[in-house]
CSV table of C-alpha atoms and ligand atoms in Angstrom, one decimal:
chain,number,residue,atom,x,y,z
M,1309,UNK,CA,136.1,150.2,139.8
M,1310,UNK,CA,136.4,153.6,141.5
M,1311,UNK,CA,139.7,154.3,143.1
M,1312,UNK,CA,139.5,153.7,146.8
M,1313,UNK,CA,140.3,156.6,149.1
M,1314,UNK,CA,140.7,156.4,152.8
M,1315,UNK,CA,138.0,158.5,154.3
M,1316,UNK,CA,139.2,160.3,157.4
M,1317,UNK,CA,136.4,162.8,157.7
M,1318,UNK,CA,132.9,161.4,157.1
M,1319,UNK,CA,130.9,164.5,156.6
M,1320,UNK,CA,127.6,163.1,155.4
M,1321,UNK,CA,124.3,163.5,157.4
M,1322,UNK,CA,124.2,159.8,158.3
M,1323,UNK,CA,125.5,157.3,158.9
M,1324,UNK,CA,127.6,159.6,161.1
M,1325,UNK,CA,130.9,159.1,162.7
M,1326,UNK,CA,130.8,156.6,165.6
M,1327,UNK,CA,131.5,157.3,169.2
M,1328,UNK,CA,134.9,155.6,169.9
M,1329,UNK,CA,133.2,153.6,172.6
M,1330,UNK,CA,130.5,152.5,170.2
M,1331,UNK,CA,133.2,151.1,167.9
M,1332,UNK,CA,134.5,148.9,170.7
M,1333,UNK,CA,131.0,147.7,171.8
M,1334,UNK,CA,130.1,146.8,168.2
M,1335,UNK,CA,133.1,144.3,168.3
M,1336,UNK,CA,132.2,142.6,171.5
M,1337,UNK,CA,131.1,138.9,171.9
M,1338,UNK,CA,127.5,138.1,171.4
M,1339,UNK,CA,125.2,138.1,174.4
M,1340,UNK,CA,121.8,136.6,175.3
M,1341,UNK,CA,118.9,138.9,174.4
M,1342,UNK,CA,116.7,136.9,176.9
M,1343,UNK,CA,119.1,137.1,179.8
M,1344,UNK,CA,119.3,139.5,182.8
M,1345,UNK,CA,122.0,141.6,181.2
M,1346,UNK,CA,119.8,142.6,178.2
M,1347,UNK,CA,116.9,143.3,180.5
M,1348,UNK,CA,118.9,145.7,182.5
M,1349,UNK,CA,120.3,147.3,179.3
M,1350,UNK,CA,116.7,147.8,178.0
M,1351,UNK,CA,115.5,149.5,181.1
M,1352,UNK,CA,118.6,151.7,181.3
M,1353,UNK,CA,118.6,152.8,177.7
M,1354,UNK,CA,114.8,153.5,177.7
M,1355,UNK,CA,115.2,155.7,180.7
M,1356,UNK,CA,118.0,157.7,179.0
M,1357,UNK,CA,116.1,158.0,175.8
M,1358,UNK,CA,113.2,159.6,177.6
M,1359,UNK,CA,115.6,162.3,178.8
M,1360,UNK,CA,116.8,163.1,175.3
M,1361,UNK,CA,113.3,163.0,173.9
M,1362,UNK,CA,112.1,165.3,176.7
M,1363,UNK,CA,109.2,163.0,177.3
M,1364,UNK,CA,107.3,160.9,179.8
M,1365,UNK,CA,105.8,158.9,176.8
M,1366,UNK,CA,106.7,155.4,176.1
M,1367,UNK,CA,109.7,154.8,173.9
M,1368,UNK,CA,110.1,151.7,171.8
M,1369,UNK,CA,113.3,150.6,170.1
M,1370,UNK,CA,112.9,148.6,167.0
M,1371,UNK,CA,115.5,146.9,164.9
M,1372,UNK,CA,115.1,148.7,161.6
M,1373,UNK,CA,116.4,151.8,159.9
M,1374,UNK,CA,114.5,155.1,160.3
M,1375,UNK,CA,112.2,154.2,157.5
M,1376,UNK,CA,111.0,151.2,159.5
M,1377,UNK,CA,110.1,153.5,162.3
M,1378,UNK,CA,108.1,155.7,159.9
M,1379,UNK,CA,106.2,152.7,158.7
M,1380,UNK,CA,105.6,151.5,162.3
M,1381,UNK,CA,104.1,154.9,163.1
M,1382,UNK,CA,101.7,154.6,160.1
M,1383,UNK,CA,100.6,151.0,160.5
M,1384,UNK,CA,99.9,151.5,164.2
M,1385,UNK,CA,97.7,154.6,163.8
M,1386,UNK,CA,96.4,154.9,160.3
M,1387,UNK,CA,93.6,152.6,159.0
M,1388,UNK,CA,93.0,152.3,155.2
M,1389,UNK,CA,90.8,155.2,154.2
M,1390,UNK,CA,91.8,157.5,157.0
M,1391,UNK,CA,92.3,161.1,156.0
M,1392,UNK,CA,95.9,162.2,156.5
M,1393,UNK,CA,97.8,165.4,155.8
M,1394,UNK,CA,101.4,164.9,154.7
M,1395,UNK,CA,103.6,168.0,154.6
M,1396,UNK,CA,106.7,167.4,152.5
M,1397,UNK,CA,109.6,169.7,151.9
M,1398,UNK,CA,111.8,167.1,150.2
M,1399,UNK,CA,112.7,163.5,149.6
M,1400,UNK,CA,112.1,162.3,153.1
M,1401,UNK,CA,108.8,164.1,153.4
M,1402,UNK,CA,107.8,162.4,150.1
M,1403,UNK,CA,108.8,159.0,151.5
M,1404,UNK,CA,106.7,159.5,154.6
M,1405,UNK,CA,103.7,160.3,152.3
M,1406,UNK,CA,104.4,157.3,150.2
M,1407,UNK,CA,104.4,155.0,153.2
M,1408,UNK,CA,101.0,156.3,154.3
M,1409,UNK,CA,99.7,155.9,150.7
M,1410,UNK,CA,101.0,152.3,150.6
M,1411,UNK,CA,98.9,151.6,153.7
M,1412,UNK,CA,95.8,153.0,152.1
M,1413,UNK,CA,95.6,156.5,153.7
M,1414,UNK,CA,93.4,159.0,152.0
M,1415,UNK,CA,96.2,161.6,151.5
M,1416,UNK,CA,96.3,165.3,151.2
M,1417,UNK,CA,99.8,166.5,150.4
M,1418,UNK,CA,101.3,169.9,150.9
M,1419,UNK,CA,104.5,169.8,148.9
M,1420,UNK,CA,107.0,172.7,149.1
M,1421,UNK,CA,109.7,173.4,146.7
M,1422,UNK,CA,113.0,171.8,147.6
M,1423,UNK,CA,115.1,174.2,149.7
M,1424,UNK,CA,112.1,175.9,151.4
M,1425,UNK,CA,110.3,175.2,154.6
M,1426,UNK,CA,106.6,174.5,155.1
M,1427,UNK,CA,104.3,177.4,155.6
M,1428,UNK,CA,102.5,177.0,159.0
M,1429,UNK,CA,99.6,179.2,157.9
M,1430,UNK,CA,98.9,177.0,154.9
M,1431,UNK,CA,98.9,173.9,157.1
M,1432,UNK,CA,96.4,175.7,159.4
M,1433,UNK,CA,94.2,176.6,156.5
M,1434,UNK,CA,94.3,173.1,155.0
M,1435,UNK,CA,93.3,171.6,158.4
M,1436,UNK,CA,90.5,174.1,158.7
M,1437,UNK,CA,89.2,173.4,155.2
M,1438,UNK,CA,89.4,169.6,155.8
M,1439,UNK,CA,88.1,168.9,159.3
M,1440,UNK,CA,88.0,165.2,158.5
M,1441,UNK,CA,91.8,165.1,158.5
M,1442,UNK,CA,92.8,163.5,161.8
M,1443,UNK,CA,96.6,162.9,161.3
M,1444,UNK,CA,99.5,165.2,160.4
M,1445,UNK,CA,102.8,163.8,159.1
M,1446,UNK,CA,105.7,166.2,158.9
M,1447,UNK,CA,109.5,166.0,158.7
M,1448,UNK,CA,111.3,168.1,161.4
M,1449,UNK,CA,114.6,168.4,159.5
M,1450,UNK,CA,114.7,167.6,155.8
M,1451,UNK,CA,118.1,166.0,155.4
M,1452,UNK,CA,117.9,165.9,151.6
M,1453,UNK,CA,117.8,169.7,151.3
M,1454,UNK,CA,119.2,171.0,154.6
M,1455,UNK,CA,116.0,172.7,155.6
M,1456,UNK,CA,114.3,172.7,159.0
M,1457,UNK,CA,110.6,173.2,159.6
M,1458,UNK,CA,109.3,175.6,162.2
M,1459,UNK,CA,108.0,172.7,164.3
M,1460,UNK,CA,107.2,174.9,167.4
M,1461,UNK,CA,104.7,176.9,165.5
M,1462,UNK,CA,103.3,173.9,163.6
M,1463,UNK,CA,102.9,172.1,167.0
M,1464,UNK,CA,100.6,174.8,168.2
M,1465,UNK,CA,98.4,174.3,165.1
M,1466,UNK,CA,98.4,170.6,165.6
M,1467,UNK,CA,97.3,171.0,169.2
M,1468,UNK,CA,94.6,173.5,168.4
M,1469,UNK,CA,93.2,171.1,165.7
M,1470,UNK,CA,93.5,168.1,168.1
M,1471,UNK,CA,95.0,165.9,165.4
M,1472,UNK,CA,97.4,163.1,165.8
M,1473,UNK,CA,100.8,164.8,165.3
M,1474,UNK,CA,103.5,162.5,163.8
M,1475,UNK,CA,107.0,163.8,163.3
M,1476,UNK,CA,109.9,162.3,161.4
M,1477,UNK,CA,112.7,163.4,163.7
M,1478,UNK,CA,115.2,160.9,162.2
M,1479,UNK,CA,117.9,163.5,161.6
M,1480,UNK,CA,117.0,166.1,164.3
M,1481,UNK,CA,116.6,164.2,167.5
M,1482,UNK,CA,119.6,164.6,169.8
M,1483,UNK,CA,120.9,167.4,167.7
M,1484,UNK,CA,118.1,170.0,167.5
M,1485,UNK,CA,115.7,171.2,170.2
M,1486,UNK,CA,112.7,168.9,170.1
M,1487,UNK,CA,110.8,168.9,173.4
M,1488,UNK,CA,108.3,166.1,172.6
M,1489,UNK,CA,105.9,166.7,175.6
M,1490,UNK,CA,106.0,170.5,175.5
M,1491,UNK,CA,105.2,170.5,171.8
M,1492,UNK,CA,102.6,167.8,172.1
M,1493,UNK,CA,104.2,165.5,169.6
M,1494,UNK,CA,102.2,162.2,169.6
M,1495,UNK,CA,104.7,160.1,167.7
M,1496,UNK,CA,108.4,161.0,167.1
M,1497,UNK,CA,110.6,158.7,165.1
M,1498,UNK,CA,114.4,158.8,165.1
M,1499,UNK,CA,117.3,156.6,164.0
M,1500,UNK,CA,120.6,155.4,165.5
M,1501,UNK,CA,122.9,156.5,162.6
M,1502,UNK,CA,122.1,160.2,162.6
M,1503,UNK,CA,122.3,162.3,165.7
M,1504,UNK,CA,123.3,159.4,168.0
M,1505,UNK,CA,126.7,158.3,166.4
M,1506,UNK,CA,125.7,154.7,166.5
M,1507,UNK,CA,125.7,152.3,163.4
M,1508,UNK,CA,122.5,152.0,161.4
M,1509,UNK,CA,120.0,149.5,162.6
M,1510,UNK,CA,117.9,151.0,165.3
M,1511,UNK,CA,114.8,153.2,165.2
M,1512,UNK,CA,113.5,154.8,168.4
M,1513,UNK,CA,109.8,155.8,168.6
M,1514,UNK,CA,107.9,157.8,171.2
M,1515,UNK,CA,104.2,157.1,171.6
M,1516,UNK,CA,101.8,159.4,173.5
M,1517,UNK,CA,98.6,158.2,175.2
M,1518,UNK,CA,96.6,159.6,172.3
M,1519,UNK,CA,98.8,157.5,169.9
M,1520,UNK,CA,98.3,154.4,172.0
M,1521,UNK,CA,94.5,154.9,172.2
M,1522,UNK,CA,94.4,155.4,168.4
M,1523,UNK,CA,96.6,152.3,167.9
M,1524,UNK,CA,94.0,150.1,169.7
M,1525,UNK,CA,91.4,151.1,167.2
M,1526,UNK,CA,93.5,151.0,164.0
M,1527,UNK,CA,92.6,148.4,161.4
M,1528,UNK,CA,95.7,147.7,159.5
M,1529,UNK,CA,97.9,144.8,158.6
M,1530,UNK,CA,101.0,144.5,160.7
M,1531,UNK,CA,103.2,142.0,162.5
M,1532,UNK,CA,106.9,142.9,163.0
M,1533,UNK,CA,106.0,146.6,163.5
M,1534,UNK,CA,103.1,146.1,165.9
M,1535,UNK,CA,104.0,148.5,168.7
M,1536,UNK,CA,101.5,147.1,171.2
M,1537,UNK,CA,103.5,143.8,171.1
M,1538,UNK,CA,106.7,145.8,171.5
M,1539,UNK,CA,105.3,147.6,174.5
M,1540,UNK,CA,104.2,144.3,176.2
M,1541,UNK,CA,107.7,142.9,175.7
M,1542,UNK,CA,109.3,146.1,176.9
M,1543,UNK,CA,107.3,145.8,180.2
M,1544,UNK,CA,109.5,142.7,180.8
M,1545,UNK,CA,112.7,144.4,179.6
M,1546,UNK,CA,112.5,142.6,176.3
M,1547,UNK,CA,111.8,142.9,172.6
M,1548,UNK,CA,109.4,140.6,170.8
M,1549,UNK,CA,112.1,139.6,168.2
M,1550,UNK,CA,115.8,139.3,168.3
M,1551,UNK,CA,117.1,142.9,168.5
M,1552,UNK,CA,120.3,144.5,167.3
M,1553,UNK,CA,121.9,143.8,170.7
M,1554,UNK,CA,125.2,145.5,170.0
M,1555,UNK,CA,123.6,148.7,168.6
M,1556,UNK,CA,121.5,148.9,171.7
M,1557,UNK,CA,124.5,148.5,174.0
M,1558,UNK,CA,126.4,151.1,172.0
M,1559,UNK,CA,123.4,153.5,172.1
M,1560,UNK,CA,123.3,153.1,175.9
M,1561,UNK,CA,126.9,154.1,176.2
M,1562,UNK,CA,126.6,156.9,173.5
M,1563,UNK,CA,123.8,158.5,175.5
M,1564,UNK,CA,126.1,158.7,178.6
M,1565,UNK,CA,128.6,160.6,176.4
M,1566,UNK,CA,125.9,162.9,175.1
M,1567,UNK,CA,124.8,163.7,178.7
M,1568,UNK,CA,128.4,164.4,179.7
M,1569,UNK,CA,128.6,167.0,177.0
M,1570,UNK,CA,125.2,168.3,178.0
M,1571,UNK,CA,122.1,168.6,175.8
M,1572,UNK,CA,122.4,172.4,175.4
M,1573,UNK,CA,126.0,172.2,174.6
M,1574,UNK,CA,125.4,169.6,172.0
M,1575,UNK,CA,122.7,171.7,170.3
M,1576,UNK,CA,125.0,174.7,170.3
M,1577,UNK,CA,127.8,172.7,168.8
M,1578,UNK,CA,125.6,171.9,165.8
M,1579,UNK,CA,124.5,175.5,165.4
M,1580,UNK,CA,128.1,176.8,165.6
M,1581,UNK,CA,129.3,174.4,162.9
M,1582,UNK,CA,126.4,175.5,160.6
M,1583,UNK,CA,127.0,179.2,161.2
M,1584,UNK,CA,130.7,178.8,160.5
M,1585,UNK,CA,130.1,176.9,157.3
M,1586,UNK,CA,127.4,179.3,156.2
M,1587,UNK,CA,129.7,182.3,156.7
M,1588,UNK,CA,132.7,180.8,155.0
M,1589,UNK,CA,131.0,179.3,152.0
M,1590,UNK,CA,129.4,182.6,151.3
M,1591,UNK,CA,132.9,184.2,151.4
M,1592,UNK,CA,133.9,181.6,148.8
M,1593,UNK,CA,131.2,182.9,146.6
M,1594,UNK,CA,128.9,179.9,147.0
M,1595,UNK,CA,125.2,180.0,147.8
M,1596,UNK,CA,123.2,177.9,150.2
M,1597,UNK,CA,120.1,176.1,148.9
M,1598,UNK,CA,118.1,177.3,151.9
M,1599,UNK,CA,117.4,180.7,153.3
M,1600,UNK,CA,119.2,181.8,156.4
M,1601,UNK,CA,116.1,181.3,158.5
M,1602,UNK,CA,115.2,177.9,157.1
M,1603,UNK,CA,118.7,176.4,156.9
M,1604,UNK,CA,119.3,173.3,159.1
M,1605,UNK,CA,121.8,173.3,161.9
M,1606,UNK,CA,122.8,169.7,161.2
M,1607,UNK,CA,123.4,169.6,157.4
M,1608,UNK,CA,124.3,172.4,155.0
M,1609,UNK,CA,123.3,172.1,151.3
M,1610,UNK,CA,125.3,174.2,148.9
M,1611,UNK,CA,124.3,175.1,145.4
M,1612,UNK,CA,126.9,174.7,142.6
M,1613,UNK,CA,127.2,173.4,139.1
M,1614,UNK,CA,130.3,171.5,140.1
M,1615,UNK,CA,128.8,169.3,142.8
M,1616,UNK,CA,130.1,166.1,141.3
M,1617,UNK,CA,133.6,167.4,140.8
M,1618,UNK,CA,133.7,168.9,144.3
M,1619,UNK,CA,132.6,165.7,145.9
M,1620,UNK,CA,135.2,163.7,144.0
M,1621,UNK,CA,138.1,166.1,144.8
M,1622,UNK,CA,137.1,166.2,148.5
M,1623,UNK,CA,137.0,162.4,148.5
M,1624,UNK,CA,140.6,162.4,147.2
M,1625,UNK,CA,141.5,164.5,150.3
M,1626,UNK,CA,139.8,161.9,152.6
M,1627,UNK,CA,136.7,164.0,153.1
M,1628,UNK,CA,133.3,162.4,152.2
M,1629,UNK,CA,130.5,164.8,151.4
M,1630,UNK,CA,126.9,164.0,150.3
M,1631,UNK,CA,125.4,164.8,146.9
M,1632,UNK,CA,121.8,165.8,146.1
M,1633,UNK,CA,118.7,163.6,145.6
M,1634,UNK,CA,116.2,163.6,142.8
M,1635,UNK,CA,115.9,166.9,141.0
M,1636,UNK,CA,118.8,168.2,143.1
M,1637,UNK,CA,121.3,165.6,141.9
M,1638,UNK,CA,124.4,167.3,140.5
M,1639,UNK,CA,123.1,170.7,141.7
M,1640,UNK,CA,124.0,170.6,145.3
M,1641,UNK,CA,126.5,169.0,147.7
M,1642,UNK,CA,125.8,168.6,151.4
M,1643,UNK,CA,128.1,168.9,154.4
M,1644,UNK,CA,126.9,166.8,157.4
M,1645,UNK,CA,127.6,168.2,160.8
M,1646,UNK,CA,125.5,165.8,162.8
M,1647,UNK,CA,126.2,163.7,165.9
M,1648,UNK,CA,129.7,163.1,167.1
M,1649,UNK,CA,132.0,165.6,165.4
M,1650,UNK,CA,134.3,168.5,166.4
M,1651,UNK,CA,135.1,171.8,164.9
M,1652,UNK,CA,138.5,170.6,163.7
M,1653,UNK,CA,136.8,168.3,161.2
M,1654,UNK,CA,134.6,171.2,160.0
M,1655,UNK,CA,137.7,173.5,159.6
M,1656,UNK,CA,139.4,170.8,157.5
M,1657,UNK,CA,136.4,170.7,155.2
M,1658,UNK,CA,136.3,174.4,154.8
M,1659,UNK,CA,140.1,174.6,154.2
M,1660,UNK,CA,140.0,172.0,151.4
M,1661,UNK,CA,136.8,173.4,149.9
M,1662,UNK,CA,138.4,176.9,149.7
M,1663,UNK,CA,141.3,175.4,147.7
M,1664,UNK,CA,139.0,173.5,145.4
M,1665,UNK,CA,136.6,176.4,144.7
M,1666,UNK,CA,139.6,178.7,144.0
M,1667,UNK,CA,140.9,176.2,141.4
M,1668,UNK,CA,137.6,175.8,139.6
T,547,PLP,C1,117.8,159.3,157.2
T,547,PLP,C2,116.4,159.8,157.2
T,547,PLP,C3,115.3,158.9,157.1
T,547,PLP,C4,115.4,157.5,156.7
T,547,PLP,O1,116.1,156.8,157.5
T,547,PLP,P1,116.8,155.4,157.1
T,547,PLP,O2,117.5,155.1,158.3
T,547,PLP,O3,117.7,155.7,155.9
T,547,PLP,O4,115.7,154.4,156.8
T,547,PLP,C5,114.1,159.5,157.2
T,547,PLP,N1,113.9,160.8,157.4
T,547,PLP,C6,114.9,161.6,157.6
T,547,PLP,C7,114.6,163.0,157.8
T,547,PLP,C8,116.2,161.2,157.5
T,547,PLP,O5,117.2,162.0,157.6
């Protein structure tokens, strides 16, 4: 068995460090999900989520991890045989495409090399050449490579082509600018354990009118993830099935704390952490996987032949970093700076990393 180290500084891009209040709320006594307390909680948290999503659209909370939210988006709006464009820049983009494929979509895939962002011009060209494509799937922030897509530009293309625009915002929402209504995003999906500092278990999904209209005509098999059922229940302050009550309570409290910090300050805090890491790792002679323009403000992927060793040695110092997925395994390590963190924790990572790289 691996030697156990006490992790004091969890620097992976999810699950992220919990808000202290969330830790308390997760330990509270059980409560009735059909009683007045839960009803009030659902109304309260839904109102707050609309602020953070910058939307007037409906927001549903499902008990599932982010992938469940991605599947819900697909089964509610994609019928078998529908033409769908999936844009992938890494593992999570691949997963979104796989879900659509599993539900019978007729897929066109634009796959970019890991470490690069999608090319909006190529997306535009693909939509022009394939006018039957009615749905676009894209990842806002590719957590596996530390790359963000230029969603603002892509949103204009989506709008011009009048397609259903579905965004995996699992690791970006609450941490990166993502004005849902302004950018015309029909469905955005996020998860509790990334930008929100809440344990895994919740996925939050916004649905535009266009997405609801489409959902009424979609022929697909679904039950647990039927969003129309979730919406009917929400109208009564309920969920159709037993929800993760404690996570929802913690999310409600966590949103208050985010609002206290201020949405703009929060976004700046993420950018500042990324800028500092970027500058210092370059001074250490390390290279980022992504270019300066594409690199993500919430997770920094660093190229090295010693990824495994660095992760191991950092763990011995109580710092938990993330490795690479798939073809990037052993070739990168990732520093998460997402959700509830402060600069002291980032400074500690950089200090230890400097020592380790010097010794290698
Ligand atoms: C974490 C993540 C997911 C998957 O979420 P799970 O909660 O692990 O199911 C999907 N997309 C992105 C971009 C993510 O970061």
